[in-house]
XYZ file of N, CA and C in Angstrom:
516
model
N 0.837 -1.169 0.000
C 0.000 0.000 0.000
C 0.887 1.238 0.000
N 0.463 2.234 -0.753
C 1.191 3.490 -0.833
C 0.234 4.643 -0.586
N 0.717 5.683 0.086
C -0.093 6.875 0.295
C 0.317 7.987 -0.658
N 1.319 7.728 -1.483
C 1.798 8.693 -2.463
C 1.501 8.185 -3.867
N 1.602 9.073 -4.867
C 1.493 8.626 -6.254
C 2.534 7.535 -6.468
N 2.127 6.467 -7.140
C 2.999 5.314 -7.333
C 3.120 5.000 -8.817
N 4.358 4.820 -9.268
C 4.626 4.422 -10.644
C 5.485 3.168 -10.603
N 4.961 2.078 -11.132
C 5.747 0.854 -11.256
C 6.770 1.123 -12.349
N 8.050 0.990 -12.052
C 9.080 1.390 -13.017
C 9.680 0.242 -13.807
N 9.552 -0.974 -13.363
C 10.144 -2.098 -14.080
C 9.108 -3.154 -14.402
N 9.557 -4.228 -14.993
C 8.688 -5.357 -15.304
C 8.532 -6.216 -14.060
N 7.309 -6.613 -13.769
C 7.018 -7.463 -12.624
C 6.666 -8.846 -13.146
N 7.436 -9.864 -12.734
C 7.208 -11.239 -13.171
C 6.843 -12.103 -11.978
N 5.636 -12.667 -11.996
C 5.190 -13.603 -10.966
C 4.452 -14.742 -11.650
N 4.920 -15.087 -12.844
C 4.239 -16.091 -13.644
C 4.652 -17.496 -13.234
N 3.805 -18.457 -13.637
C 4.146 -19.852 -13.448
C 5.099 -20.277 -14.559
N 6.035 -21.119 -14.240
C 6.986 -21.621 -15.232
C 6.550 -23.008 -15.682
N 6.440 -23.205 -16.960
C 6.079 -24.507 -17.489
C 4.598 -24.640 -17.747
N 4.241 -25.656 -18.513
C 2.865 -25.829 -18.962
C 1.932 -26.313 -17.855
N 2.473 -26.773 -16.727
C 1.631 -27.303 -15.657
C 1.730 -26.469 -14.385
N 1.935 -25.170 -14.533
C 2.100 -24.316 -13.362
C 0.955 -23.325 -13.211
N 0.665 -22.969 -11.963
C -0.286 -21.898 -11.690
C 0.440 -20.570 -11.872
N -0.322 -19.521 -12.013
C 0.269 -18.198 -12.101
C 0.388 -17.568 -10.726
N 1.034 -16.421 -10.691
C 1.208 -15.691 -9.447
C 0.047 -14.760 -9.170
N 0.120 -14.083 -8.034
C -0.919 -13.153 -7.629
C -0.249 -11.858 -7.174
N -0.717 -10.732 -7.705
C -0.148 -9.430 -7.367
C -1.277 -8.474 -7.035
N -1.083 -7.691 -5.975
C -2.093 -6.723 -5.576
C -1.430 -5.383 -5.279
N -1.997 -4.316 -5.840
C -1.540 -2.947 -5.592
C -2.672 -2.192 -4.898
N -2.317 -1.306 -3.966
C -3.283 -0.378 -3.395
C -2.585 0.954 -3.188
N -3.131 1.990 -3.803
C -2.561 3.324 -3.674
C -3.631 4.289 -3.184
N -3.279 5.091 -2.175
C -4.195 6.115 -1.683
C -4.031 7.398 -2.488
N -3.357 7.296 -3.614
C -3.169 8.408 -4.551
C -3.315 7.818 -5.952
N -2.512 8.269 -6.909
C -2.572 7.747 -8.282
C -1.613 6.567 -8.446
N -1.918 5.708 -9.419
C -1.134 4.505 -9.667
C -0.960 4.322 -11.166
N 0.285 4.117 -11.605
C 0.585 3.813 -12.999
C 1.262 2.451 -13.045
N 0.684 1.545 -13.824
C 1.226 0.192 -13.949
C 2.061 0.063 -15.209
N 3.089 -0.745 -15.143
C 3.915 -1.109 -16.294
C 3.723 -2.608 -16.534
N 4.583 -3.215 -17.301
C 4.427 -4.613 -17.686
C 4.393 -5.535 -16.463
N 3.366 -6.382 -16.437
C 3.176 -7.360 -15.354
C 2.820 -8.692 -16.004
N 3.483 -9.758 -15.561
C 3.201 -11.096 -16.083
C 2.949 -12.031 -14.912
N 1.685 -12.455 -14.759
C 1.291 -13.389 -13.700
C 0.597 -14.616 -14.308
N 0.907 -14.925 -15.580
C 0.197 -15.998 -16.275
C 0.499 -17.365 -15.670
N -0.410 -18.299 -15.942
C -0.238 -19.682 -15.510
C -0.059 -20.589 -16.706
N 0.076 -21.869 -16.435
C 0.273 -22.843 -17.503
C -0.931 -22.944 -18.431
N -0.656 -23.146 -19.690
C -1.718 -23.196 -20.689
C -2.513 -24.491 -20.649
N -1.932 -25.583 -20.149
C -2.579 -26.896 -20.209
C -3.130 -27.362 -18.869
N -3.080 -26.535 -17.841
C -3.502 -26.929 -16.509
C -4.862 -26.317 -16.182
N -5.867 -27.163 -15.888
C -7.176 -26.599 -15.509
C -7.035 -25.749 -14.243
N -7.824 -24.709 -14.179
C -7.858 -23.801 -13.031
C -6.542 -23.050 -12.819
N -5.770 -22.864 -13.875
C -4.528 -22.110 -13.730
C -4.775 -20.664 -14.139
N -3.786 -19.871 -13.978
C -3.859 -18.461 -14.344
C -3.568 -17.601 -13.148
N -2.935 -16.496 -13.389
C -2.578 -15.589 -12.310
C -3.673 -14.579 -12.038
N -3.399 -13.715 -11.080
C -4.373 -12.700 -10.704
C -3.671 -11.376 -10.449
N -4.263 -10.308 -10.961
C -3.798 -8.957 -10.680
C -4.992 -8.141 -10.219
N -4.858 -7.518 -9.058
C -5.856 -6.545 -8.604
C -5.106 -5.269 -8.269
N -5.559 -4.155 -8.836
C -4.937 -2.862 -8.587
C -6.021 -1.851 -8.246
N -5.851 -1.179 -7.107
C -6.816 -0.205 -6.629
C -6.118 1.123 -6.392
N -6.716 2.201 -6.898
C -6.188 3.551 -6.663
C -7.326 4.447 -6.217
N -7.074 5.256 -5.186
C -8.084 6.228 -4.766
C -8.220 7.321 -5.816
N -7.121 7.632 -6.507
C -7.146 8.667 -7.545
C -7.098 7.973 -8.906
N -6.256 8.442 -9.807
C -6.205 7.891 -11.163
C -5.419 6.589 -11.211
N -5.865 5.672 -12.060
C -5.154 4.432 -12.326
C -4.921 4.377 -13.824
N -3.653 4.187 -14.224
C -3.292 4.232 -15.642
C -2.493 3.000 -16.049
N -2.899 2.393 -17.170
C -2.111 1.372 -17.859
C -1.802 1.981 -19.219
N -0.581 2.549 -19.383
C -0.261 3.290 -20.607
C -0.152 2.413 -21.851
N -0.246 3.058 -22.984
C -0.044 2.413 -24.274
C 1.328 1.750 -24.296
N 1.405 0.563 -24.879
C 2.674 -0.165 -24.972
C 2.909 -1.116 -23.809
N 2.148 -0.974 -22.736
C 2.290 -1.850 -21.560
C 1.465 -3.112 -21.783
N 2.031 -4.270 -21.397
C 1.330 -5.550 -21.500
C 1.151 -6.117 -20.091
N -0.092 -6.432 -19.764
C -0.388 -7.119 -18.500
C -0.986 -8.470 -18.868
N -0.346 -9.545 -18.389
C -0.765 -10.900 -18.733
C -1.125 -11.688 -17.471
N -2.365 -12.176 -17.443
C -2.835 -13.087 -16.398
C -3.489 -14.275 -17.099
N -2.826 -14.734 -18.154
C -3.394 -15.806 -18.971
C -3.394 -17.135 -18.219
N -4.208 -18.043 -18.684
C -4.532 -19.301 -18.035
C -6.036 -19.265 -17.860
N -6.698 -20.405 -17.855
C -8.161 -20.385 -17.929
C -8.848 -19.677 -16.761
N -8.209 -19.530 -15.617
C -8.814 -18.821 -14.475
C -8.111 -17.489 -14.182
N -7.196 -17.078 -15.042
C -6.466 -15.830 -14.828
C -7.396 -14.623 -14.856
N -7.146 -13.640 -13.964
C -8.025 -12.482 -13.962
C -7.277 -11.187 -13.677
N -7.834 -10.112 -14.220
C -7.335 -8.757 -14.018
C -8.514 -7.923 -13.540
N -8.317 -7.225 -12.421
C -9.379 -6.420 -11.815
C -8.775 -5.063 -11.442
N -9.225 -4.000 -12.107
C -8.706 -2.658 -11.874
C -9.818 -1.788 -11.292
N -9.498 -1.037 -10.221
C -10.486 -0.210 -9.534
C -9.905 1.179 -9.293
N -10.691 2.234 -9.582
C -10.183 3.598 -9.407
C -11.263 4.538 -8.892
N -10.882 5.352 -7.913
C -11.755 6.408 -7.423
C -11.688 7.636 -8.309
N -10.595 7.769 -9.080
C -10.426 8.848 -10.051
C -10.576 8.287 -11.453
N -9.840 8.854 -12.403
C -9.935 8.409 -13.796
C -9.167 7.108 -14.005
N -9.811 6.124 -14.599
C -9.198 4.843 -14.947
C -8.937 4.856 -16.446
N -7.653 4.750 -16.828
C -7.266 4.794 -18.238
C -6.466 3.545 -18.558
N -6.964 2.746 -19.497
C -6.277 1.518 -19.900
C -6.113 1.536 -21.412
N -4.946 1.963 -21.875
C -4.670 1.999 -23.312
C -3.593 0.987 -23.698
N -3.189 0.147 -22.740
C -2.218 -0.901 -23.007
C -2.908 -2.173 -23.456
N -2.200 -3.295 -23.357
C -2.712 -4.603 -23.760
C -2.908 -5.458 -22.513
N -4.156 -5.853 -22.258
C -4.484 -6.672 -21.096
C -4.984 -8.021 -21.577
N -4.358 -9.111 -21.053
C -4.726 -10.469 -21.459
C -4.955 -11.312 -20.218
N -6.109 -11.972 -20.172
C -6.458 -12.800 -19.014
C -7.237 -14.025 -19.476
N -7.504 -14.939 -18.549
C -8.292 -16.122 -18.880
C -9.779 -15.879 -18.731
N -10.154 -14.849 -17.989
C -11.565 -14.506 -17.795
C -11.748 -13.031 -18.145
N -12.988 -12.601 -18.354
C -13.206 -11.201 -18.745
C -12.550 -10.215 -17.771
N -11.925 -9.208 -18.306
C -11.207 -8.198 -17.533
C -12.224 -7.269 -16.881
N -12.053 -7.021 -15.579
C -13.006 -6.239 -14.808
C -12.459 -4.841 -14.505
N -13.275 -3.828 -14.784
C -12.935 -2.446 -14.462
C -14.043 -1.878 -13.585
N -13.658 -1.241 -12.470
C -14.621 -0.562 -11.606
C -14.176 0.883 -11.441
N -15.135 1.788 -11.490
C -14.833 3.215 -11.384
C -15.836 3.872 -10.451
N -15.452 5.021 -9.900
C -16.344 5.729 -8.980
C -17.240 6.708 -9.729
N -16.658 7.681 -10.445
C -17.450 8.745 -11.064
C -17.316 8.802 -12.584
N -16.100 8.755 -13.088
C -15.858 8.912 -14.525
C -15.643 7.557 -15.183
N -16.431 7.235 -16.216
C -16.241 5.957 -16.911
C -14.808 5.812 -17.421
N -14.305 4.587 -17.459
C -12.929 4.348 -17.896
C -12.679 4.774 -19.344
N -11.435 5.159 -19.601
C -10.966 5.445 -20.954
C -10.238 4.192 -21.428
N -10.765 3.570 -22.492
C -10.175 2.323 -22.989
C -9.803 2.404 -24.465
N -10.077 3.526 -25.114
C -9.767 3.678 -26.543
C -8.273 3.470 -26.765
N -7.940 2.616 -27.714
C -6.545 2.314 -28.018
C -6.028 1.095 -27.274
N -6.773 0.622 -26.274
C -6.359 -0.563 -25.533
C -6.811 -1.827 -26.236
N -6.121 -2.941 -25.933
C -6.546 -4.243 -26.449
C -6.817 -5.158 -25.258
N -7.893 -5.925 -25.353
C -8.345 -6.740 -24.241
C -8.670 -8.139 -24.745
N -8.033 -9.144 -24.149
C -8.246 -10.526 -24.523
C -8.418 -11.335 -23.240
N -9.559 -11.942 -22.959
C -10.765 -11.888 -23.770
C -11.391 -10.503 -23.680
N -12.626 -10.444 -24.050
C -13.316 -9.159 -24.075
C -13.298 -8.502 -22.692
N -13.477 -7.216 -22.732
C -13.578 -6.423 -21.514
C -14.997 -6.555 -20.977
N -15.142 -6.941 -19.713
C -16.480 -6.983 -19.105
C -17.003 -5.548 -19.044
N -18.302 -5.383 -19.014
C -18.888 -4.047 -18.911
C -18.370 -3.381 -17.647
N -17.729 -2.193 -17.783
C -17.239 -1.500 -16.585
C -18.379 -1.227 -15.603
N -18.073 -1.317 -14.314
C -19.075 -1.189 -13.267
C -18.815 0.071 -12.449
N -19.859 0.900 -12.305
C -19.735 2.048 -11.422
C -19.923 1.571 -9.993
N -18.981 1.961 -9.121
C -19.002 1.527 -7.735
C -18.781 2.759 -6.858
N -19.860 3.322 -6.323
C -19.771 4.532 -5.510
C -19.154 4.273 -4.139
N -18.920 3.013 -3.798
C -18.253 2.686 -2.535
C -16.739 2.822 -2.644
N -16.200 2.965 -3.868
C -14.757 3.165 -4.017
C -14.369 4.487 -3.362
N -13.199 4.507 -2.744
C -12.732 5.716 -2.079
C -12.363 6.765 -3.120
N -12.914 7.985 -2.982
C -12.571 9.040 -3.938
C -11.171 9.581 -3.678
N -10.620 10.223 -4.679
C -9.299 10.840 -4.552
C -9.308 11.792 -3.351
N -8.375 11.604 -2.432
C -8.315 12.420 -1.226
C -9.012 11.783 -0.041
N -9.811 10.767 -0.284
C -10.526 10.092 0.796
C -11.906 10.676 1.019
N -12.680 10.002 1.826
C -14.023 10.466 2.170
C -13.924 11.598 3.181
N -14.790 12.576 3.063
C -14.836 13.665 4.028
C -15.603 13.183 5.257
N -14.946 13.206 6.434
C -15.639 12.752 7.636
C -16.774 13.704 8.028
N -17.795 13.197 8.719
C -18.874 14.076 9.173
C -18.294 15.184 10.062
N -18.753 16.386 9.885
C -18.295 17.513 10.697
C -17.053 18.192 10.160
N -16.359 17.556 9.219
C -15.151 18.168 8.653
C -15.566 19.358 7.800
N -14.938 20.491 8.034
C -15.238 21.688 7.269
C -16.261 22.593 7.925
N -16.577 22.295 9.204
C -17.534 23.161 9.894
C -16.855 24.194 10.792
N -15.504 24.198 10.791
C -14.766 25.173 11.590
C -14.549 24.747 13.028
N -15.058 23.581 13.419
C -14.886 23.071 14.786
C -14.010 21.831 14.756
N -13.027 21.774 15.645
C -12.133 20.625 15.715
C -12.851 19.485 16.432
N -13.204 18.430 15.675
C -13.924 17.276 16.208
C -12.964 16.115 16.433
N -13.417 15.099 17.146
C -12.627 13.908 17.411
C -12.162 13.297 16.086
N -10.878 12.996 15.976
C -10.317 12.403 14.766
C -9.817 13.424 13.754
N -10.101 14.699 13.956
C -9.631 15.754 13.048
C -8.352 16.370 13.591
N -7.379 16.569 12.734
C -6.151 17.257 13.116
C -6.283 18.758 12.909
N -7.214 19.153 12.046
C -7.477 20.549 11.745
C -8.889 20.618 11.183
N -9.444 21.803 11.101
C -10.779 21.950 10.523
C -10.914 23.353 9.962
N -10.872 23.452 8.640
C -10.962 24.784 8.030
C -12.365 25.366 8.217
N -12.488 26.671 8.117
C -13.813 27.283 8.227
C -14.698 26.856 7.059
N -16.025 26.910 7.235
C -16.940 26.528 6.152
C -16.634 27.272 4.862
N -16.712 26.554 3.743
C -16.483 27.151 2.435
C -15.041 27.102 1.971
N -14.098 26.736 2.852
C -12.690 26.661 2.459
C -12.435 25.287 1.853
N -12.284 25.225 0.527
C -12.029 23.958 -0.152
C -10.671 23.959 -0.852
N -9.812 24.923 -0.506
C -8.502 25.033 -1.153
C -7.624 23.842 -0.789
N -6.885 23.341 -1.781
C -5.916 22.276 -1.539
C -4.587 22.903 -1.125
N -3.822 22.146 -0.373
C -2.467 22.540 0.027
C -2.451 23.835 0.848
N -3.476 24.029 1.651
C -3.496 25.204 2.527
C -3.160 24.829 3.971
N -2.696 23.584 4.162
C -2.318 23.119 5.484
C -3.324 22.181 6.109
N -4.567 22.171 5.602
C -5.611 21.289 6.136
C -6.338 20.644 4.962
N -6.275 19.310 4.873
C -6.854 18.582 3.740
C -8.366 18.547 3.802
N -8.982 18.042 2.727
C -10.442 17.904 2.675
C -10.956 16.851 3.640
N -10.037 16.054 4.232
C -10.426 15.066 5.231
C -10.026 15.518 6.644
N -9.725 16.825 6.775
C -9.389 17.441 8.069
C -8.139 16.851 8.707
N -7.148 16.560 7.868
C -5.839 16.115 8.337
C -4.797 17.138 7.906
N -3.773 17.334 8.730
C -2.716 18.279 8.392
C -2.030 17.789 7.132
N -1.852 18.692 6.159
C -1.216 18.305 4.892
C 0.016 19.149 4.644
N 0.962 18.527 3.979
C 2.175 19.216 3.547
C 2.273 19.009 2.047
N 2.352 20.090 1.307
C 2.384 19.980 -0.147
C 3.716 20.468 -0.682
């Protein structure tokens, strides 16, 4: 888990070796933005119930750039991407089951991406954490409540002013 913007900089290999191997499992969680690069968690092609798994969750934007390949091949391999901000997948995603995308407010951008098998219908999920987190009750009323490190006066929605939208001290 990361609380800062996260960019995977190298290739991540957690694949099964050989035709009779299961794939690996990788999970990302970012409380900010997340950019994925090449990931290979595939399983053996001839083994029933094989295939790797990738789940990536970002409170803000989640991006799979053009030219990036994510492989979770094998008959049970799956890719599940979730974003509270903009979800953009313009790379190549390959899995054994339909690729799942969940978004909070803005539908995913998939133009230019390739998906094998087909991309499941993206699902809007309002329970996903929005970028910056949920605003606690009472935050922004000018009164310091339990669990708040600060509380700006009503109407103050400025970022990087020392007090975040979740009433926590921020440093920008």
